Tab-separated table of C-alpha atoms in Angstrom:
chain	number	residue	atom	x	y	z
Y	1	GLY	CA	21.826	-73.494	31.058
Y	2	LYS	CA	25.828	-73.078	30.670
Y	3	THR	CA	26.910	-76.692	30.324
Y	4	MET	CA	23.873	-77.267	27.938
Y	5	LEU	CA	25.219	-74.364	25.649
Y	6	LEU	CA	28.651	-75.968	25.490
Y	7	ARG	CA	27.094	-79.427	24.798
Y	8	ASN	CA	25.046	-78.036	21.898
Y	9	ILE	CA	28.109	-76.175	20.439
Y	10	GLY	CA	29.994	-79.507	20.769
Y	11	ARG	CA	26.965	-81.414	19.051
Y	12	THR	CA	26.931	-79.080	16.126
Y	13	ALA	CA	30.627	-79.714	15.702
Y	14	THR	CA	30.271	-83.179	15.544
Y	15	ASP	CA	27.240	-83.054	13.202
Y	16	GLN	CA	27.626	-85.368	10.016
Y	17	ARG	CA	28.202	-82.208	8.111
Y	18	HIS	CA	31.258	-81.087	10.004
Y	19	ARG	CA	32.947	-84.458	11.010
Y	20	THR	CA	35.663	-84.019	8.671
Y	21	ALA	CA	36.037	-80.192	9.268
Y	22	TRP	CA	36.392	-80.287	13.124
Y	23	ASP	CA	37.950	-82.308	16.064
Y	24	VAL	CA	36.675	-81.794	19.466
Y	25	VAL	CA	38.406	-81.954	23.050
Y	26	THR	CA	36.400	-81.669	26.056
Y	27	ILE	CA	37.803	-80.930	29.582
Y	28	ASP	CA	34.949	-80.811	32.470
Y	29	PHE	CA	35.897	-79.303	35.693
Y	30	GLY	CA	32.454	-79.860	36.900
Y	31	THR	CA	29.894	-82.996	37.102
Y	32	ARG	CA	30.745	-84.749	33.864
Y	33	GLY	CA	28.316	-82.505	32.017
Y	34	LEU	CA	30.343	-82.849	28.738
Y	35	ASP	CA	30.245	-86.805	28.847
Y	36	ALA	CA	27.461	-86.671	26.099
Y	37	LEU	CA	30.114	-85.795	23.661
Y	38	ARG	CA	32.403	-88.444	24.614
Y	39	THR	CA	31.234	-91.168	22.264
Y	40	PHE	CA	30.978	-88.803	19.141
Y	41	PRO	CA	33.223	-89.766	16.281
Y	42	ASN	CA	35.256	-86.666	16.082
Y	43	THR	CA	35.857	-86.361	19.895
Y	44	VAL	CA	39.339	-86.897	20.239
Y	45	LEU	CA	39.936	-86.356	23.700
Y	46	ALA	CA	37.689	-86.047	26.730
Y	47	ALA	CA	38.922	-85.425	30.449
Y	48	ASN	CA	37.170	-84.976	33.720
Y	49	ALA	CA	38.005	-83.587	37.081
Y	50	ASP	CA	37.725	-86.776	39.030
Y	51	ASP	CA	40.658	-88.080	36.648
Y	52	LEU	CA	43.597	-85.730	37.077
Y	53	GLU	CA	45.840	-87.786	34.701
Y	54	SER	CA	43.157	-87.192	31.861
Y	55	VAL	CA	43.014	-83.369	32.578
Y	56	THR	CA	46.944	-83.120	32.590
Y	57	ARG	CA	47.072	-85.209	29.393
Y	58	ALA	CA	44.379	-82.897	27.563
Y	59	LEU	CA	46.568	-79.890	28.501
Y	60	ARG	CA	49.556	-81.285	27.230
Y	61	TYR	CA	48.078	-82.556	24.224
Y	62	LEU	CA	46.502	-79.005	23.499
Y	63	GLN	CA	50.039	-77.425	24.264
Y	64	GLY	CA	51.563	-79.736	21.703
Y	65	GLU	CA	49.142	-79.518	19.152
Y	66	VAL	CA	49.027	-75.528	19.208
Y	67	ALA	CA	53.056	-75.609	19.019
Y	68	ARG	CA	52.810	-78.242	16.062
Y	69	ARG	CA	50.534	-76.159	14.059
Y	70	ARG	CA	52.324	-72.861	14.611
Y	71	SER	CA	55.458	-74.717	13.548
Y	72	LEU	CA	53.459	-75.672	10.348
Y	73	LEU	CA	52.686	-72.105	9.742
Y	74	VAL	CA	56.191	-71.030	9.781
Y	75	GLU	CA	57.349	-73.937	7.708
Y	76	HIS	CA	54.884	-73.207	4.944
Y	77	ALA	CA	55.194	-69.405	5.495
Y	78	CYS	CA	51.413	-69.080	6.088
Y	79	ALA	CA	49.891	-66.086	7.763
Y	80	ASP	CA	46.712	-68.204	9.375
Y	81	TYR	CA	45.009	-71.511	9.388
Y	82	GLU	CA	43.024	-70.632	6.204
Y	83	GLN	CA	46.217	-70.486	4.142
Y	84	LEU	CA	47.961	-73.423	5.958
Y	85	THR	CA	44.956	-75.568	4.770
Y	86	THR	CA	45.937	-75.185	1.134
Y	87	ARG	CA	49.404	-76.766	1.975
Y	88	GLU	CA	47.992	-79.207	4.779
Y	89	ALA	CA	44.852	-80.648	3.624
Y	90	ASN	CA	44.176	-83.127	6.416
Y	91	LEU	CA	44.360	-80.484	9.068
Y	92	PRO	CA	40.850	-80.127	10.883
Y	93	ARG	CA	39.810	-77.070	13.117
Y	94	LEU	CA	40.190	-78.091	16.696
Y	95	LEU	CA	37.145	-77.271	19.021
Y	96	VAL	CA	38.032	-77.226	22.818
Y	97	LEU	CA	35.269	-77.006	25.220
Y	98	ILE	CA	36.010	-76.416	29.008
Y	99	ASP	CA	33.135	-76.203	31.441
Y	100	ASP	CA	33.165	-74.985	35.016
Y	101	PHE	CA	36.554	-73.533	34.818
Y	102	GLN	CA	36.140	-72.002	38.232
Y	103	ASN	CA	37.136	-75.383	39.667
Y	104	PHE	CA	40.574	-75.300	37.755
Y	105	GLY	CA	42.845	-74.073	40.767
Y	106	GLY	CA	41.029	-76.720	42.912
Y	107	ILE	CA	41.759	-79.714	40.798
Y	108	PHE	CA	45.416	-79.206	40.837
Y	109	GLY	CA	45.659	-77.883	44.298
Y	110	GLY	CA	46.497	-79.895	47.404
Y	111	SER	CA	49.694	-80.411	49.642
Y	112	VAL	CA	50.770	-83.394	47.490
Y	113	TYR	CA	50.956	-81.401	44.169
Y	114	GLY	CA	52.060	-78.102	45.807
Y	115	SER	CA	50.762	-74.619	45.750
Y	116	GLN	CA	52.515	-73.519	42.521
Y	117	VAL	CA	51.054	-76.149	40.347
Y	118	PRO	CA	47.773	-74.497	39.678
Y	119	GLU	CA	49.511	-71.213	38.622
Y	120	ILE	CA	51.967	-73.060	36.393
Y	121	GLU	CA	49.100	-75.302	34.553
Y	122	LEU	CA	47.159	-71.929	34.350
Y	123	THR	CA	50.030	-70.189	32.647
Y	124	THR	CA	50.604	-72.988	30.198
Y	125	LEU	CA	46.753	-72.923	29.374
Y	126	ILE	CA	46.607	-69.044	29.027
Y	127	THR	CA	49.652	-69.210	26.465
Y	128	THR	CA	48.170	-71.951	24.579
Y	129	LEU	CA	44.890	-69.908	24.295
Y	130	SER	CA	46.612	-66.878	23.095
Y	131	ASP	CA	48.411	-68.945	20.342
Y	132	ALA	CA	45.569	-71.071	19.342
Y	133	SER	CA	43.138	-69.091	17.250
Y	134	SER	CA	45.713	-68.270	14.228
Y	135	CYS	CA	46.404	-72.154	13.932
Y	136	GLY	CA	42.629	-73.521	13.974
Y	137	VAL	CA	42.254	-74.199	17.264
Y	138	HIS	CA	39.285	-72.558	19.112
Y	139	PHE	CA	37.926	-72.399	22.815
Y	140	VAL	CA	34.631	-72.217	24.262
Y	141	ILE	CA	34.904	-71.806	28.328
Y	142	GLY	CA	32.213	-71.977	30.858
Y	143	ALA	CA	32.618	-70.321	34.355
Y	144	ASP	CA	30.149	-69.255	36.953
Y	145	ARG	CA	31.697	-65.584	37.289
Y	146	ARG	CA	33.688	-63.107	35.708
Y	147	SER	CA	36.371	-63.347	38.462
Y	148	SER	CA	36.847	-67.104	37.595
Y	149	ILE	CA	38.710	-65.961	34.350
Y	150	ARG	CA	41.842	-64.137	34.330
Y	151	SER	CA	42.161	-60.683	32.738
Y	152	THR	CA	44.525	-62.179	30.204
Y	153	MET	CA	42.052	-64.753	29.190
Y	154	HIS	CA	39.467	-61.992	28.820
Y	155	SER	CA	41.773	-60.299	26.523
Y	156	ALA	CA	42.275	-63.499	24.260
Y	157	ILE	CA	38.427	-64.048	24.047
Y	158	SER	CA	36.479	-61.081	23.110
Y	159	SER	CA	33.037	-62.717	22.569
Y	160	ARG	CA	31.046	-63.817	25.640
Y	161	VAL	CA	27.589	-65.114	26.773
Y	162	VAL	CA	26.293	-63.899	30.124
Y	163	LEU	CA	23.406	-66.092	31.386
Y	164	ARG	CA	21.291	-65.592	34.425
Y	165	GLN	CA	23.112	-64.338	37.237
Y	166	GLY	CA	22.736	-64.547	40.905
Y	167	ASP	CA	22.399	-60.989	41.780
Y	168	GLU	CA	22.904	-57.453	40.105
Y	169	SER	CA	26.605	-57.367	40.832
Y	170	GLY	CA	26.978	-60.192	38.451
Y	171	TYR	CA	25.893	-58.309	35.463
Y	172	PHE	CA	27.725	-54.933	36.718
Y	173	ASP	CA	31.081	-57.115	36.537
Y	174	PHE	CA	30.355	-57.757	32.752
Y	175	GLY	CA	29.567	-54.028	32.088
Y	176	ILE	CA	25.641	-54.815	31.589
Y	177	ASN	CA	23.773	-51.817	32.504
Y	178	ILE	CA	20.852	-52.698	34.556
Y	179	ALA	CA	18.897	-50.143	36.742
Y	180	ARG	CA	18.984	-50.857	40.549
Y	181	GLY	CA	16.229	-53.176	41.468
Y	182	THR	CA	15.303	-54.250	38.118
Y	183	MET	CA	17.368	-57.327	37.950
Y	184	PRO	CA	15.868	-59.513	34.862
Y	185	ARG	CA	14.316	-62.678	35.524
Y	186	LEU	CA	15.882	-64.967	33.067
Y	187	PRO	CA	14.822	-68.526	32.287
Y	188	ALA	CA	17.539	-70.987	31.769
Y	189	GLY	CA	19.499	-70.654	28.663
Y	190	ARG	CA	18.662	-66.867	28.388
Y	191	GLY	CA	21.071	-64.349	28.369
Y	192	PHE	CA	22.828	-61.413	27.149
Y	193	TRP	CA	25.010	-61.571	23.914
Y	194	PHE	CA	27.623	-58.772	23.318
Y	195	ASP	CA	26.292	-56.952	26.523
Y	196	ASP	CA	23.024	-55.604	25.128
Y	197	LYS	CA	21.363	-58.209	22.931
Y	198	ARG	CA	19.101	-60.619	24.978
Y	199	VAL	CA	18.801	-63.933	23.521
Y	200	GLN	CA	17.703	-67.297	24.083
Y	201	PHE	CA	20.686	-69.457	23.586
Y	202	ILE	CA	19.759	-72.999	24.186
Y	203	SER	CA	17.095	-75.397	24.860
Y	204	ASP	CA	16.937	-78.990	25.720
Y	205	ALA	CA	17.845	-80.149	22.384
Y	206	ASN	CA	18.364	-84.004	21.606
Y	207	MET	CA	21.977	-84.941	21.794
Y	208	GLN	CA	22.019	-87.387	19.104
Y	209	SER	CA	23.643	-86.753	15.790
Y	210	SER	CA	21.538	-85.645	12.979
Y	211	GLY	CA	22.832	-88.462	10.918
Y	212	ASP	CA	21.233	-91.986	10.360
Y	213	THR	CA	23.894	-93.552	12.421
Y	214	SER	CA	23.826	-92.958	16.232
Y	215	PRO	CA	27.306	-91.837	17.700
Y	216	ALA	CA	27.601	-94.859	19.806
Y	217	GLU	CA	27.887	-96.967	17.064
Y	218	LEU	CA	30.628	-95.138	15.177
Y	219	SER	CA	34.084	-95.637	15.900
Y	220	SER	CA	35.903	-92.955	18.106
Y	221	ARG	CA	39.316	-91.781	16.981
Y	222	SER	CA	41.775	-91.813	19.979
Y	223	VAL	CA	44.569	-89.292	19.721
Y	224	ALA	CA	45.756	-89.593	23.286
Y	225	PRO	CA	44.252	-92.792	24.749
Y	226	LYS	CA	44.435	-93.513	28.591
Y	227	LEU	CA	47.364	-95.136	29.652
Y	228	PRO	CA	46.765	-98.962	30.391
Y	229	GLU	CA	47.182	-100.247	34.153
Y	230	LEU	CA	50.197	-102.316	33.191
Y	231	LEU	CA	52.984	-100.965	30.902
Y	232	ASN	CA	55.572	-102.802	28.947
Y	233	CYS	CA	58.403	-100.405	28.246
Y	234	ASP	CA	60.519	-101.401	25.252
Y	235	VAL	CA	64.134	-101.186	27.066
Y	236	LYS	CA	66.443	-100.955	24.221
Y	237	SER	CA	69.245	-98.636	25.876
Y	238	SER	CA	71.998	-100.223	27.937
Y	239	PHE	CA	72.511	-99.588	31.730
Y	240	PRO	CA	73.025	-96.749	33.226
Y	241	ARG	CA	70.860	-95.340	30.656
Y	242	VAL	CA	67.468	-96.253	32.052
Y	243	VAL	CA	63.824	-95.754	30.970
Y	244	VAL	CA	61.951	-93.965	33.562
Y	245	GLY	CA	58.289	-94.066	32.076
Y	246	ILE	CA	56.214	-93.316	29.217
Y	247	GLY	CA	54.599	-90.036	28.233
Y	248	ASP	CA	51.208	-89.306	28.592
Y	249	VAL	CA	50.347	-88.066	25.376
Y	250	THR	CA	53.006	-89.573	22.821
Y	251	HIS	CA	53.529	-92.852	24.726
Y	252	GLU	CA	57.214	-92.432	23.838
Y	253	ASN	CA	59.909	-93.836	26.293
Y	254	HIS	CA	61.670	-91.281	28.665
Y	255	TYR	CA	65.155	-92.025	29.626
Y	256	HIS	CA	67.632	-90.936	32.275
Y	257	ASP	CA	71.539	-91.513	32.339
Y	258	LEU	CA	72.515	-92.492	35.934
Y	259	ALA	CA	75.823	-92.100	34.952
Y	260	LYS	CA	75.448	-88.343	34.439
Y	261	GLN	CA	72.837	-87.521	37.382
Y	262	PRO	CA	71.689	-89.417	40.348
Y	263	LEU	CA	67.681	-89.917	40.353
Y	264	LEU	CA	65.387	-88.759	43.081
Y	265	VAL	CA	61.894	-90.436	43.347
Y	266	LEU	CA	59.449	-88.274	45.048
Y	267	GLY	CA	55.930	-89.430	46.347
Y	268	PRO	CA	54.203	-90.231	49.774
Y	269	ARG	CA	53.513	-93.819	51.061
Y	270	GLY	CA	51.298	-95.642	48.627
Y	271	SER	CA	52.203	-93.569	45.633
Y	272	GLY	CA	54.139	-96.167	43.707
Y	273	ARG	CA	57.628	-94.777	44.788
Y	274	THR	CA	59.118	-98.162	45.771
Y	275	ILE	CA	57.751	-100.146	42.581
Y	276	ALA	CA	59.545	-97.045	40.694
Y	277	LEU	CA	62.612	-98.086	42.359
Y	278	GLN	CA	62.318	-101.705	41.686
Y	279	TRP	CA	61.435	-100.860	37.953
Y	280	LEU	CA	64.797	-98.915	37.527
Y	281	ALA	CA	66.721	-101.751	39.179
Y	282	SER	CA	65.092	-104.312	36.901
Y	283	GLN	CA	67.189	-102.689	34.145
Y	284	THR	CA	70.362	-103.707	35.251
Y	285	LYS	CA	72.309	-106.926	36.518
Y	286	PRO	CA	70.900	-108.154	40.021
Y	287	SER	CA	74.516	-108.334	41.075
Y	288	GLN	CA	74.871	-104.591	40.551
Y	289	VAL	CA	72.070	-103.533	42.622
Y	290	LYS	CA	72.773	-102.613	46.036
Y	291	GLN	CA	70.049	-101.710	48.603
Y	292	VAL	CA	71.472	-98.980	50.952
Y	293	ARG	CA	69.705	-99.088	54.563
Y	294	SER	CA	72.424	-97.468	56.307
Y	295	THR	CA	75.710	-95.547	56.097
Y	296	THR	CA	77.506	-98.775	56.659
Y	297	ASP	CA	76.303	-100.137	53.293
Y	298	VAL	CA	77.530	-96.883	51.629
Y	299	ALA	CA	81.035	-97.874	52.382
Y	300	ASP	CA	80.655	-101.275	50.759
Y	301	LEU	CA	79.708	-99.696	47.465
Y	302	LYS	CA	81.839	-100.518	44.204
Y	303	LYS	CA	82.183	-98.922	40.731
Y	304	ASP	CA	79.245	-99.371	38.672
Y	305	ASP	CA	77.004	-100.487	41.347
Y	306	LEU	CA	73.399	-99.016	41.532
Y	307	ALA	CA	72.626	-97.853	45.009
Y	308	ILE	CA	68.888	-97.937	45.775
Y	309	ILE	CA	67.883	-95.951	48.836
Y	310	ASP	CA	64.197	-96.236	49.752
Y	311	ASP	CA	62.408	-94.061	52.499
Y	312	ALA	CA	65.518	-91.611	52.353
Y	313	ASP	CA	63.463	-89.485	54.573
Y	314	VAL	CA	64.218	-91.939	57.593
Y	315	PHE	CA	67.858	-93.016	56.274
Y	316	ALA	CA	69.992	-93.637	59.435
């Protein structure tokens, strides 16, 4: 009943009575159990494990949003979110729902991304989580066992719901006192609240909004929309300052000055590496572009030429 509990919390935040007070972000590392919230009007961003781009974009959005709100706290000399809303009227609370957190590392793992990437992303999320509550950003995280959650995250989230565990040790890990051989046979959705209170948390509730208009008929606000397949970058700078791409969250151009630093484009075959080199070359005059295939071509380079070396790992 873990995913159902997260869905019901999200449904409450998207209810007609709360639409102007809450925005919702969902990150699903499981089997798209939170997709039911995707079409609700104040779901501003939804990410799924099978789309790494969307997960990365969601984490960057949360990191930027918490930083923005903390800056507003400093700017208005406010101690917390409640004080800030007296200065910034249009600043809804942000509810972040993360399901199946135990799969977090696996999503960012693999030889392509490098073994350090999961740790870097996790550190970023923990830092965001620790700074979030004071500025109106609130997390509900679902995981299958205690060991899936870092100790630093446990300290940042004091409230917890412990649903049905597979064995007695699962309850012992959470400090729930159960006599040996008396493991409770809990139905789905029933568990422990603040260690000792046994509560039926959720049932299979209708996911429709309580208002007269269904969520599918309402327009969804998009804070960080998915990038289109084809991008048209507005190249306003002159070579050797080139546009290397568009930011996931802001969609702003990112520039690189080739006169100050050479550029290394990394990626396996089929990753778009050659297309990236072609895009960089398209921002200068064709006569300035020199494709280097061997050391002999290097000797022919002149001042202000753009040297393009593809497949540098087999450069001869």
